[in-house]
Coordinates of C-alpha atoms in Angstrom, one line a residue:
M17 CA 94.1 25.6 18.8
P18 CA 90.5 24.8 17.9
P19 CA 89.8 23.8 14.3
R20 CA 88.1 26.3 12.0
L21 CA 86.6 26.1 8.6
L22 CA 87.4 29.2 6.5
P23 CA 85.6 29.4 3.2
R24 CA 87.0 31.7 0.4
G25 CA 84.8 32.6 -2.5
G26 CA 83.8 29.1 -3.4
G27 CA 87.3 27.8 -2.5
L28 CA 88.8 26.8 0.8
L29 CA 91.5 28.4 2.9
L30 CA 93.9 25.5 3.3
L31 CA 96.0 26.5 6.3
A32 CA 99.0 24.2 5.9
P33 CA 101.6 24.1 8.6
L34 CA 105.2 24.7 7.5
R35 CA 107.5 21.7 7.2
C36 CA 111.2 21.8 6.9
R37 CA 114.1 19.7 8.3
S38 CA 114.6 21.9 11.3
L39 CA 111.0 22.1 12.4
V40 CA 108.8 19.8 14.4
P41 CA 106.6 17.5 12.4
S42 CA 103.6 19.4 11.1
L43 CA 100.1 19.0 12.2
H44 CA 97.9 17.5 9.6
R45 CA 94.5 18.2 8.3
S46 CA 92.0 15.4 8.8
V47 CA 89.6 14.8 6.1
A48 CA 86.5 12.7 6.6
S49 CA 84.4 12.3 3.5
S50 CA 81.2 10.6 2.5
T51 CA 79.1 10.8 -0.7
R52 CA 77.0 13.6 0.8
T53 CA 79.1 15.6 3.3
R54 CA 82.7 16.4 4.0
T55 CA 84.1 17.9 7.2
R56 CA 87.5 19.7 7.2
T57 CA 89.5 21.0 10.1
R58 CA 92.2 23.7 9.8
T59 CA 95.1 24.7 12.0
V60 CA 95.6 28.5 11.8
F61 CA 99.0 30.2 11.7
S62 CA 99.9 33.8 11.6
V63 CA 101.0 35.9 8.7
F64 CA 104.5 37.4 8.9
S65 CA 105.2 41.0 8.1
I66 CA 108.8 41.2 7.0
R67 CA 111.1 44.1 6.4
A68 CA 113.0 43.9 3.1
F69 CA 114.7 46.3 0.7
S70 CA 113.6 47.3 -2.8
S71 CA 114.1 50.0 -5.3
N72 CA 111.8 52.9 -5.4
P73 CA 109.9 52.5 -8.7
G74 CA 109.8 56.2 -9.2
M75 CA 113.5 56.4 -9.3
A76 CA 114.1 53.2 -11.2
A77 CA 116.5 54.5 -13.8
G78 CA 119.2 55.3 -11.2
S79 CA 118.4 52.5 -8.8
S80 CA 121.2 50.9 -6.8
E81 CA 121.4 49.2 -3.4
Q82 CA 122.2 52.6 -1.9
Q83 CA 118.9 54.1 -3.2
Q84 CA 116.8 51.3 -1.9
Q85 CA 114.1 51.8 0.7
Q86 CA 112.5 49.5 3.2
R87 CA 109.2 47.9 2.5
S88 CA 107.0 45.3 4.1
V89 CA 106.7 41.8 2.6
E90 CA 104.0 39.5 3.8
V91 CA 105.0 35.8 3.8
R92 CA 102.3 33.4 4.9
E93 CA 102.6 30.0 6.5
T94 CA 99.3 29.2 4.8
V95 CA 98.3 28.1 1.4
V96 CA 95.0 29.3 0.0
L97 CA 93.4 26.8 -2.3
T98 CA 90.7 27.8 -4.8
G99 CA 87.7 25.6 -5.2
K100 CA 89.2 24.3 -8.5
E101 CA 92.6 23.5 -6.9
E102 CA 90.8 21.7 -4.0
R103 CA 88.9 19.6 -6.5
I104 CA 92.0 18.7 -8.5
F105 CA 94.1 17.7 -5.5
R106 CA 91.3 15.6 -4.1
R107 CA 91.0 13.8 -7.5
L108 CA 94.8 13.1 -7.6
L109 CA 94.7 11.6 -4.1
D110 CA 91.7 9.5 -5.0
V111 CA 93.8 8.0 -7.9
V112 CA 96.7 7.3 -5.5
R113 CA 94.5 5.6 -2.9
H114 CA 92.3 3.7 -5.4
F115 CA 95.2 2.0 -7.1
G116 CA 97.4 1.8 -4.0
L117 CA 100.2 3.6 -5.8
G118 CA 101.9 4.9 -2.6
T119 CA 102.9 8.0 -4.5
Q120 CA 103.8 11.2 -2.8
L121 CA 102.3 14.1 -4.7
R122 CA 104.2 17.4 -4.4
V123 CA 103.4 20.7 -6.1
A124 CA 106.7 22.3 -7.1
G125 CA 108.1 25.7 -6.1
G126 CA 106.6 28.5 -8.2
W127 CA 103.0 27.8 -7.3
V128 CA 104.0 27.4 -3.6
R129 CA 106.0 30.6 -3.6
D130 CA 103.2 32.6 -5.1
K131 CA 100.7 31.2 -2.7
L132 CA 102.9 32.0 0.3
L133 CA 103.2 35.6 -1.1
G134 CA 99.4 35.8 -1.2
K135 CA 99.2 35.5 -5.0
D136 CA 97.2 33.3 -7.3
S137 CA 99.0 31.0 -9.7
A138 CA 97.8 28.9 -12.6
D139 CA 101.1 27.0 -12.9
I140 CA 100.5 23.7 -11.1
D141 CA 103.4 21.3 -11.6
I142 CA 103.3 17.9 -9.8
A143 CA 106.5 16.1 -8.8
L144 CA 106.1 12.3 -8.4
D145 CA 108.5 10.3 -6.2
N146 CA 108.0 6.7 -7.6
M147 CA 106.7 6.8 -11.2
T148 CA 106.8 8.7 -14.4
G149 CA 104.4 11.4 -15.3
Q150 CA 103.0 9.5 -18.2
N151 CA 102.2 6.4 -16.1
F152 CA 100.5 8.5 -13.5
C153 CA 98.4 10.3 -16.2
E154 CA 97.3 6.9 -17.5
K155 CA 96.1 6.0 -14.0
V156 CA 94.2 9.3 -13.8
N157 CA 92.4 8.4 -17.1
E158 CA 91.7 4.9 -15.9
Y159 CA 90.1 6.3 -12.8
S160 CA 88.1 8.8 -14.8
K161 CA 86.7 6.0 -17.0
M162 CA 85.8 4.1 -13.9
V163 CA 83.7 6.9 -12.5
G164 CA 82.1 7.6 -15.8
E165 CA 84.0 10.7 -16.9
E166 CA 85.6 11.5 -20.2
Q167 CA 89.3 10.5 -20.5
K168 CA 91.7 13.3 -21.5
G169 CA 94.6 13.3 -23.9
I170 CA 98.1 13.0 -22.5
G171 CA 100.9 15.2 -23.9
V172 CA 104.3 13.7 -23.4
I173 CA 107.4 15.9 -23.8
Q174 CA 110.3 13.6 -24.3
C175 CA 113.8 14.1 -23.0
N176 CA 115.7 16.6 -25.2
P177 CA 119.1 17.5 -23.6
D178 CA 119.9 20.0 -26.4
Q179 CA 116.9 22.0 -25.3
S180 CA 117.7 21.5 -21.6
K181 CA 114.8 19.1 -21.3
H182 CA 116.4 16.3 -19.2
L183 CA 113.5 14.3 -18.0
E184 CA 110.2 13.2 -19.6
T185 CA 107.2 15.4 -18.7
A186 CA 103.5 14.5 -19.1
R187 CA 100.7 17.0 -19.4
M188 CA 97.0 16.6 -19.2
L189 CA 93.8 18.6 -18.5
I190 CA 92.2 18.0 -15.2
F191 CA 89.0 19.9 -14.5
D192 CA 89.9 22.4 -17.2
I193 CA 93.4 23.1 -15.8
W194 CA 96.6 22.0 -17.4
I195 CA 98.7 20.0 -15.0
D196 CA 102.4 18.9 -15.6
F197 CA 103.7 15.7 -14.0
V198 CA 107.4 14.9 -13.7
N199 CA 109.7 12.7 -11.5
L200 CA 111.7 14.2 -8.7
R201 CA 115.3 14.2 -9.9
S202 CA 119.0 14.9 -9.2
E203 CA 121.4 16.4 -11.7
K204 CA 125.2 16.2 -12.3
Y205 CA 126.9 18.5 -14.8
A206 CA 130.0 17.9 -17.0
E207 CA 132.7 20.5 -17.0
N208 CA 132.1 21.6 -20.6
S209 CA 128.3 21.4 -20.9
R210 CA 125.2 22.8 -19.3
I211 CA 123.4 19.5 -20.0
P212 CA 123.4 17.4 -16.8
T213 CA 123.2 13.7 -16.3
V214 CA 119.8 13.1 -14.7
E215 CA 118.7 10.4 -12.3
I216 CA 115.6 9.7 -10.3
G217 CA 116.1 11.5 -7.0
T218 CA 114.7 12.2 -3.6
A219 CA 112.7 15.3 -2.8
E220 CA 115.8 16.7 -1.0
E221 CA 118.1 16.1 -4.1
D222 CA 115.5 17.7 -6.3
A223 CA 115.2 20.8 -4.1
Y224 CA 119.0 21.3 -4.0
R225 CA 119.5 21.0 -7.8
R226 CA 117.1 24.0 -8.4
D227 CA 118.4 27.4 -9.2
L228 CA 117.1 29.6 -6.4
T229 CA 115.8 28.8 -2.9
I230 CA 112.6 30.9 -3.4
N231 CA 112.5 30.6 -7.1
R232 CA 111.1 28.5 -9.9
L233 CA 113.2 27.2 -12.7
A234 CA 111.5 28.2 -16.0
S235 CA 112.0 26.8 -19.4
R236 CA 109.9 26.3 -22.5
Y237 CA 109.9 23.1 -24.6
L238 CA 108.4 22.4 -28.1
Y239 CA 105.6 24.9 -28.2
S240 CA 104.9 27.8 -25.9
V241 CA 101.8 25.9 -24.6
F242 CA 104.2 23.5 -22.8
S243 CA 105.9 25.0 -19.8
K244 CA 107.7 23.8 -16.8
Y245 CA 108.0 25.8 -13.6
L246 CA 110.0 24.4 -10.7
G247 CA 111.4 25.6 -7.4
S248 CA 113.0 24.4 -4.1
L249 CA 109.7 24.7 -2.2
F250 CA 107.1 22.0 -2.3
F251 CA 103.5 21.6 -1.2
N252 CA 102.9 18.0 -0.2
I253 CA 99.3 17.2 -1.3
N254 CA 99.3 13.9 0.7
N255 CA 99.8 15.5 4.1
N256 CA 98.9 19.1 3.3
S257 CA 102.2 20.6 4.3
V258 CA 104.7 23.1 2.8
E259 CA 108.1 21.5 2.5
D260 CA 111.2 23.6 2.6
L261 CA 113.7 20.9 2.2
T262 CA 116.7 23.2 1.8
G263 CA 115.8 24.8 5.1
R264 CA 116.2 28.3 3.5
G265 CA 113.3 28.9 1.1
I266 CA 110.8 30.3 3.6
E267 CA 113.4 32.4 5.4
D268 CA 114.7 33.9 2.2
L269 CA 111.1 34.7 1.3
K270 CA 110.7 36.5 4.6
K271 CA 113.9 38.5 4.0
G272 CA 113.0 39.3 0.4
L273 CA 116.3 37.7 -0.6
V274 CA 117.2 35.9 -3.9
V275 CA 119.9 33.3 -3.1
T276 CA 121.0 30.0 -4.5
P277 CA 120.7 26.8 -2.4
L278 CA 124.3 25.8 -3.3
P279 CA 127.3 28.1 -3.9
A280 CA 126.3 30.7 -6.4
K281 CA 129.2 30.4 -8.8
A282 CA 128.9 26.7 -9.1
T283 CA 125.2 27.0 -9.6
F284 CA 125.7 29.5 -12.4
L285 CA 128.5 27.6 -14.1
D286 CA 126.2 24.5 -14.1
D287 CA 123.6 26.5 -16.0
P288 CA 124.5 30.2 -16.7
L289 CA 120.9 31.1 -17.7
R290 CA 120.1 31.0 -14.0
V291 CA 121.8 34.4 -13.7
L292 CA 119.1 35.9 -15.8
R293 CA 116.4 34.0 -13.9
A294 CA 117.7 35.3 -10.6
I295 CA 117.6 38.9 -12.0
R296 CA 114.1 38.4 -13.4
F297 CA 112.6 37.1 -10.1
A298 CA 114.4 39.7 -8.0
A299 CA 112.9 42.4 -10.2
R300 CA 109.4 40.9 -10.3
F301 CA 109.1 40.6 -6.5
N302 CA 111.3 43.6 -5.6
F303 CA 113.7 41.3 -3.8
T304 CA 117.4 41.8 -3.1
L305 CA 120.1 39.8 -4.8
D306 CA 122.3 38.1 -2.3
E307 CA 125.9 39.5 -2.3
D308 CA 127.5 36.2 -3.1
L309 CA 125.0 35.8 -5.9
K310 CA 125.9 39.2 -7.3
E311 CA 129.6 38.5 -7.1
A312 CA 129.2 35.2 -8.9
A313 CA 127.0 36.8 -11.6
S314 CA 129.7 39.4 -12.2
D315 CA 132.4 36.8 -12.5
E316 CA 134.1 36.9 -15.9
K317 CA 134.0 33.1 -16.3
V318 CA 130.2 33.1 -15.6
K319 CA 129.7 35.9 -18.1
L320 CA 131.8 34.0 -20.7
E321 CA 129.7 30.9 -20.2
L322 CA 126.5 32.8 -20.4
G323 CA 127.5 34.2 -23.7
S324 CA 128.9 31.0 -25.2
K325 CA 126.8 28.1 -23.7
I326 CA 123.3 29.6 -23.8
S327 CA 121.5 30.0 -27.0
R328 CA 120.5 33.6 -28.0
E329 CA 116.9 32.4 -28.2
R330 CA 116.9 31.5 -24.5
I331 CA 118.6 34.7 -23.5
G332 CA 116.1 36.7 -25.6
H333 CA 113.2 34.9 -24.0
E334 CA 114.4 35.8 -20.5
I335 CA 114.9 39.4 -21.5
D336 CA 111.4 39.6 -23.1
L337 CA 109.9 38.2 -19.9
M338 CA 111.6 40.9 -17.9
M339 CA 110.4 43.6 -20.3
S340 CA 106.9 42.3 -20.1
D341 CA 106.9 42.0 -16.3
K342 CA 106.1 44.4 -13.5
Q343 CA 109.6 45.9 -13.0
P344 CA 111.5 45.9 -16.3
V345 CA 113.7 48.9 -15.2
K346 CA 114.8 47.2 -12.1
A347 CA 115.8 44.1 -14.2
M348 CA 117.8 46.3 -16.6
C349 CA 119.5 48.0 -13.7
H350 CA 120.7 44.7 -12.4
I351 CA 121.9 43.7 -15.8
R352 CA 123.9 47.0 -16.1
D353 CA 125.2 46.9 -12.5
L354 CA 126.4 43.3 -12.9
G355 CA 128.3 44.1 -16.1
L356 CA 126.0 41.9 -18.2
F357 CA 124.7 44.5 -20.6
Y358 CA 127.0 43.7 -23.5
V359 CA 126.7 40.0 -22.9
V360 CA 123.0 40.1 -23.2
F361 CA 122.7 42.8 -25.9
T362 CA 125.4 41.9 -28.4
F363 CA 126.3 44.5 -31.1
P364 CA 127.4 44.0 -34.7
G365 CA 131.1 43.9 -35.4
K366 CA 131.3 47.4 -36.9
S367 CA 128.8 50.2 -36.5
E368 CA 128.6 53.8 -37.5
P369 CA 129.1 55.7 -35.3
P370 CA 131.0 53.4 -32.9
V371 CA 129.4 52.3 -29.6
A372 CA 129.8 55.3 -27.2
D373 CA 131.5 55.1 -23.8
K374 CA 129.0 54.2 -21.0
C375 CA 126.4 53.3 -23.6
D376 CA 124.9 50.7 -21.2
Q377 CA 124.4 53.3 -18.5
C378 CA 122.8 55.7 -21.0
C379 CA 120.4 53.1 -22.3
V380 CA 119.2 52.0 -18.9
S381 CA 118.8 55.7 -17.9
Y382 CA 116.5 56.2 -20.9
I383 CA 114.2 53.2 -20.1
G384 CA 114.1 54.5 -16.5
A385 CA 113.1 57.9 -17.7
A386 CA 110.4 56.4 -19.9
W387 CA 109.0 54.3 -17.1
N388 CA 108.9 57.3 -14.8
L389 CA 107.3 59.5 -17.4
V390 CA 104.6 57.0 -18.2
Y391 CA 103.8 55.7 -14.7
S392 CA 104.7 58.5 -12.4
S393 CA 103.4 61.3 -14.5
G394 CA 100.4 59.3 -15.9
C395 CA 101.0 59.8 -19.7
S396 CA 98.4 57.8 -21.7
V397 CA 100.7 56.2 -24.3
F398 CA 99.2 52.7 -24.5
T399 CA 95.8 53.2 -25.9
G400 CA 94.8 49.9 -27.4
G401 CA 91.2 50.4 -26.3
S402 CA 89.6 47.1 -25.3
D403 CA 92.5 45.2 -27.0
S404 CA 94.6 44.3 -24.0
K405 CA 97.1 42.4 -26.3
L406 CA 97.7 45.6 -28.3
Q407 CA 98.3 47.5 -25.1
D408 CA 100.8 45.0 -23.9
E409 CA 102.6 45.1 -27.2
Q410 CA 102.6 48.9 -27.2
R411 CA 104.1 48.9 -23.6
R412 CA 106.7 46.2 -24.4
L413 CA 107.9 47.8 -27.6
C414 CA 107.8 51.3 -26.1
L415 CA 110.2 50.1 -23.5
Y416 CA 112.6 48.5 -26.1
S417 CA 112.4 51.7 -28.1
A418 CA 113.3 53.8 -25.0
L419 CA 116.1 51.4 -23.9
F420 CA 117.7 51.8 -27.4
V421 CA 117.1 55.6 -27.8
P422 CA 120.9 56.2 -27.6
L423 CA 121.4 53.8 -30.5
R424 CA 118.6 55.2 -32.8
N425 CA 121.0 56.8 -35.2
M426 CA 123.5 53.9 -35.3
F427 CA 123.8 51.7 -38.4
Y428 CA 125.8 48.8 -39.7
L429 CA 126.3 47.3 -43.2
D430 CA 124.8 43.8 -43.7
K431 CA 126.1 41.2 -46.1
K432 CA 124.5 43.0 -49.0
S433 CA 126.1 46.3 -47.9
K434 CA 122.7 47.6 -46.9
K435 CA 122.5 50.0 -44.0
V436 CA 120.6 48.4 -41.1
P437 CA 119.8 50.0 -37.7
V438 CA 121.9 48.6 -34.9
T439 CA 118.6 48.2 -32.8
S440 CA 117.4 45.8 -35.5
Y441 CA 120.5 43.7 -35.1
I442 CA 120.1 43.6 -31.3
I443 CA 116.5 42.7 -31.4
R444 CA 116.5 40.3 -34.3
D445 CA 120.0 38.7 -34.1
S446 CA 121.1 39.1 -30.5
L447 CA 117.8 38.5 -28.7
K448 CA 116.3 36.4 -31.6
L449 CA 112.9 38.1 -31.1
K450 CA 110.4 38.6 -33.9
A451 CA 111.5 40.4 -37.0
S452 CA 108.3 42.5 -36.6
D453 CA 109.6 43.7 -33.2
A454 CA 112.8 44.9 -34.8
E455 CA 110.9 46.6 -37.6
T456 CA 108.5 48.3 -35.2
V457 CA 111.3 49.7 -33.0
A458 CA 113.2 51.0 -36.0
N459 CA 110.0 52.6 -37.4
V460 CA 109.2 54.1 -34.0
H461 CA 112.7 55.7 -33.9
A462 CA 112.3 57.0 -37.5
A463 CA 108.9 58.4 -36.8
S464 CA 110.0 60.0 -33.6
E465 CA 112.3 62.2 -35.7
K466 CA 109.3 63.4 -37.7
F467 CA 107.3 64.0 -34.5
A468 CA 110.1 66.1 -33.1
E469 CA 109.5 68.5 -36.1
L470 CA 105.8 68.5 -35.4
V471 CA 106.3 69.2 -31.7
L472 CA 108.2 72.3 -32.7
L473 CA 105.4 73.3 -35.0
F474 CA 102.8 72.9 -32.2
E475 CA 105.0 74.8 -29.7
S476 CA 106.0 77.6 -32.1
N477 CA 104.3 80.9 -32.8
T478 CA 105.3 80.9 -36.5
D479 CA 102.9 82.7 -38.8
I480 CA 100.6 80.3 -40.5
G481 CA 101.3 81.9 -43.8
T482 CA 104.8 80.6 -43.7
F483 CA 103.5 77.0 -43.7
K484 CA 100.9 77.9 -46.3
D485 CA 103.6 79.0 -48.7
K486 CA 105.5 75.7 -48.2
L487 CA 102.4 73.6 -49.0
E488 CA 100.9 75.3 -52.0
D489 CA 101.9 75.5 -55.6
E490 CA 100.4 76.6 -58.8
Y491 CA 97.9 73.7 -58.8
L492 CA 96.9 73.7 -55.1
E493 CA 95.4 76.2 -52.8
I494 CA 94.7 75.4 -49.1
P495 CA 92.0 77.1 -47.0
A496 CA 93.6 79.1 -44.2
D497 CA 91.7 77.2 -41.5
M498 CA 93.1 73.8 -42.8
V499 CA 96.8 74.8 -43.2
K500 CA 97.9 73.5 -39.8
R501 CA 96.1 70.2 -40.4
V502 CA 97.5 69.7 -43.8
F503 CA 101.1 70.6 -42.7
A504 CA 100.9 68.3 -39.7
G505 CA 99.2 65.5 -41.5
Y506 CA 101.5 65.6 -44.5
H507 CA 104.6 65.5 -42.2
M508 CA 103.1 62.6 -40.2
F509 CA 102.3 60.7 -43.3
W510 CA 105.5 61.2 -45.3
T511 CA 109.2 60.8 -44.6
K512 CA 112.1 61.5 -46.8
T513 CA 114.2 58.7 -48.3
S514 CA 117.3 59.7 -50.2
D515 CA 116.0 63.2 -50.4
K516 CA 113.0 62.0 -52.4
L517 CA 109.5 61.6 -51.1
S518 CA 108.7 57.9 -51.3
I519 CA 105.5 56.0 -51.0
S520 CA 107.4 53.3 -49.1
G521 CA 108.3 55.9 -46.5
L522 CA 104.8 56.6 -45.2
V523 CA 105.5 57.1 -41.5
L524 CA 102.2 56.4 -40.0
R525 CA 101.4 53.6 -42.3
E526 CA 104.4 51.8 -40.8
I527 CA 103.7 52.5 -37.1
K528 CA 99.9 52.8 -37.2
D529 CA 98.6 52.3 -33.6
F530 CA 102.1 53.0 -32.3
W531 CA 102.0 56.7 -33.3
R532 CA 101.6 57.7 -29.6
V533 CA 104.6 55.6 -28.8
A534 CA 106.7 57.4 -31.5
L535 CA 105.5 60.8 -30.2
F536 CA 106.4 59.7 -26.6
I537 CA 109.9 58.6 -27.7
S538 CA 110.4 61.9 -29.5
I539 CA 109.4 63.8 -26.4
L540 CA 111.8 61.6 -24.4
S541 CA 114.8 62.0 -26.7
N542 CA 114.5 65.4 -28.4
L543 CA 116.5 67.3 -25.8
R544 CA 119.7 65.4 -26.7
V545 CA 121.0 65.0 -23.1
E546 CA 122.7 61.6 -23.4
N547 CA 125.9 62.8 -21.7
N548 CA 124.1 63.9 -18.6
V549 CA 120.9 61.9 -18.7
D550 CA 120.8 60.8 -15.1
D551 CA 121.0 64.3 -13.8
T552 CA 118.0 65.6 -15.7
L553 CA 115.6 62.9 -16.9
N554 CA 114.7 61.6 -13.4
Q555 CA 114.0 64.9 -11.8
Q556 CA 110.3 65.3 -11.2
D557 CA 110.1 68.9 -12.6
E558 CA 111.7 67.7 -15.9
L559 CA 109.3 64.8 -16.1
Q560 CA 106.4 67.1 -15.5
R561 CA 107.5 69.4 -18.3
R562 CA 107.9 66.5 -20.7
K563 CA 104.5 65.1 -19.7
E564 CA 102.9 68.5 -20.5
K565 CA 104.6 68.8 -23.8
Y566 CA 103.5 65.2 -24.7
L567 CA 99.9 65.9 -23.8
R568 CA 99.9 69.2 -25.7
A569 CA 101.2 67.5 -28.8
E570 CA 98.8 64.6 -28.5
R571 CA 95.9 67.0 -28.0
S572 CA 96.9 69.0 -31.1
I573 CA 97.0 65.9 -33.2
T574 CA 93.6 64.6 -32.0
D575 CA 92.0 68.1 -32.3
L576 CA 93.1 68.2 -35.9
D577 CA 91.5 64.8 -36.4
L578 CA 94.8 63.2 -37.3
D579 CA 95.0 60.4 -34.8
E580 CA 94.0 57.9 -37.4
V581 CA 95.4 59.6 -40.4
W582 CA 97.4 56.4 -41.1
K583 CA 94.2 54.9 -42.2
L584 CA 93.8 57.5 -45.0
K585 CA 93.6 55.8 -48.4
P586 CA 94.2 57.8 -51.6
L587 CA 91.0 58.7 -53.4
L588 CA 92.8 58.1 -56.7
D589 CA 95.3 55.5 -57.7
G590 CA 98.2 56.0 -60.1
K591 CA 96.2 54.6 -63.1
T592 CA 93.4 57.1 -62.5
I593 CA 95.8 60.0 -62.2
M594 CA 97.4 59.0 -65.5
G595 CA 93.9 58.9 -67.1
V596 CA 93.0 62.4 -65.8
L597 CA 96.4 63.8 -66.9
Q598 CA 96.1 61.9 -70.2
L599 CA 99.5 60.3 -69.7
K600 CA 100.6 56.9 -71.2
S601 CA 103.2 56.1 -68.5
G602 CA 104.1 57.0 -64.9
G603 CA 107.1 58.8 -63.5
P604 CA 108.1 61.7 -61.4
L605 CA 105.0 63.7 -62.5
I606 CA 102.7 61.0 -61.0
R607 CA 104.6 61.1 -57.8
K608 CA 104.2 64.9 -57.5
W609 CA 100.4 64.6 -58.1
Q610 CA 100.2 61.9 -55.4
Q611 CA 101.7 64.4 -53.0
R612 CA 99.3 67.1 -54.1
L613 CA 96.3 64.6 -53.7
L614 CA 97.4 63.8 -50.1
K615 CA 97.4 67.5 -49.3
W616 CA 94.1 68.0 -51.0
Q617 CA 92.5 65.1 -49.0
L618 CA 93.9 66.5 -45.8
A619 CA 92.4 69.9 -46.6
H620 CA 89.1 68.3 -47.7
P621 CA 88.5 65.4 -45.3
K622 CA 85.0 64.7 -46.6
G623 CA 85.9 65.1 -50.2
T624 CA 85.0 62.3 -52.7
S625 CA 86.9 60.8 -55.6
D626 CA 84.7 62.7 -58.1
E627 CA 85.4 66.0 -56.4
C628 CA 89.1 65.2 -56.4
I629 CA 89.0 64.4 -60.2
E630 CA 87.1 67.7 -60.8
W631 CA 89.7 69.6 -58.8
M632 CA 92.5 68.0 -60.9
K633 CA 90.8 68.9 -64.1
Q634 CA 90.2 72.5 -63.0
S635 CA 93.8 72.8 -61.8
Q636 CA 95.0 71.5 -65.1
S637 CA 92.8 73.9 -67.1
K638 CA 93.8 76.9 -65.0
R639 CA 97.5 76.0 -65.4
Q640 CA 97.1 75.7 -69.2
K641 CA 95.4 79.1 -69.5
V642 CA 98.2 80.7 -67.5
E643 CA 100.8 79.1 -69.7
S644 CA 99.0 80.1 -72.9
N645 CA 98.6 83.7 -71.8
T646 CA 102.3 83.8 -70.8

């Protein structure tokens, strides 16, 4: 095959032949370099088109192996390097050659897997066969100094078995890319611990100790900026070859199969968190879980070990990655089908009402319905504008809110006998996510109840006079053309607490930019169909009806200029109100006037504080005249 040079947008197409134990030795790229020119040759291989099975995203809530359809997965025998990657690898080889280190440099699994799937990856992790990462990084800096370049800082992450960090890792910036360096290693596990004894190992030993043949082992240490992604596939930088030292990684990629290199049950008992990693990557790539893997993941001992040996923080981190990924519903379906729901999402000891039968199925059905409604029907729920982080947060917390819709009215008593939503316990204590996440989901659920009332208002043909009578009193008159705005805005703004209107219960002040999420959840849940959710929520006609209802309600709110009503600030504070009323202390009367002022502001959106004070004085004067005449 004649050599060809294939440029790619400033980078180079590195066509690396596959290398595994059962294949013939790979052909190597020859590199002749000088200070002015470099010549590269390439050996070109074909791209596979493989048939695999995956769930239909449009029917994710009820997905099972029986509902899967065939799809095509392209697995390449080539690795496409960007210009930056080419430059980094060349520098690392220069270091090895200059100091005569004799080191084999291998990029570990996740990066290799992504490249073979035609995806870009920023996670470059280098495995070294004969020295520590710190020693190699020091050599890189020594070489940089020699060629007149700035030396970079080296971050060393020490061994920390309690955090499942079993070998020292060094990290440094090379051409503006963070690179991790670590030794190849082998692991042996004790019977009662997930913390292995670690020794320097060969590439083959390192490959077999990993969790999945196609996968990367992910864990976070110290700060989130430090990460380690590993896998059983390697890309050997020295000879430009993909190494599948288990002999199965490439084939499993072609089949779209998630499988462990060693027996699945033993692999999961060694480190039960691997169960969740297998689920996460199966969902991300729409791959199929191997039958032996599923049987092992469903094993009672494995589930017990997952619940007892793995910290809630690490479980929560894996779940949060699933919820933020491309196929969260597929991941939740796997968790449900493997009997892991109550292991992952632990409930408080006592709740009111008690946990319902088939609660796990109902929860997963709701997140599936939410996913279908948003992505199949095209509802515009996540509207963070140019703020992509806000959009991501809206999406993530909307999915948690949907998943826990069946639990939205469940509470438990904390140590102070205070009623706390069960969803808050699951998010804060079971998954150890941020307290603000738990608060947002609880507020979204509470606000969705208020939005359910507003949807009825927007959908009803009730005479506007009925609402006018409810809003007005002897001090306040509302123009007829503003009645609907005042009624809707007032109900969006306030919620009842212990049958008393409370400043602390301002609905939209709590959820702010998440009001569309709350409206969406109210549309999703207001039909009360938990007992038969699978039969209705996933039907396209039902989704279409709910989409239309959501869009009508959203349009009504925006047409009334209420989409940012949560930013509304009172024109008068309590002290000013007391001054106008000539009161020496606050109390229920001040609270009633605060309610009237909110209605007045909604009816007079361009009103000023002076106009508001004048209205109060006139209302007081009119009231006094009426009382004196009486």
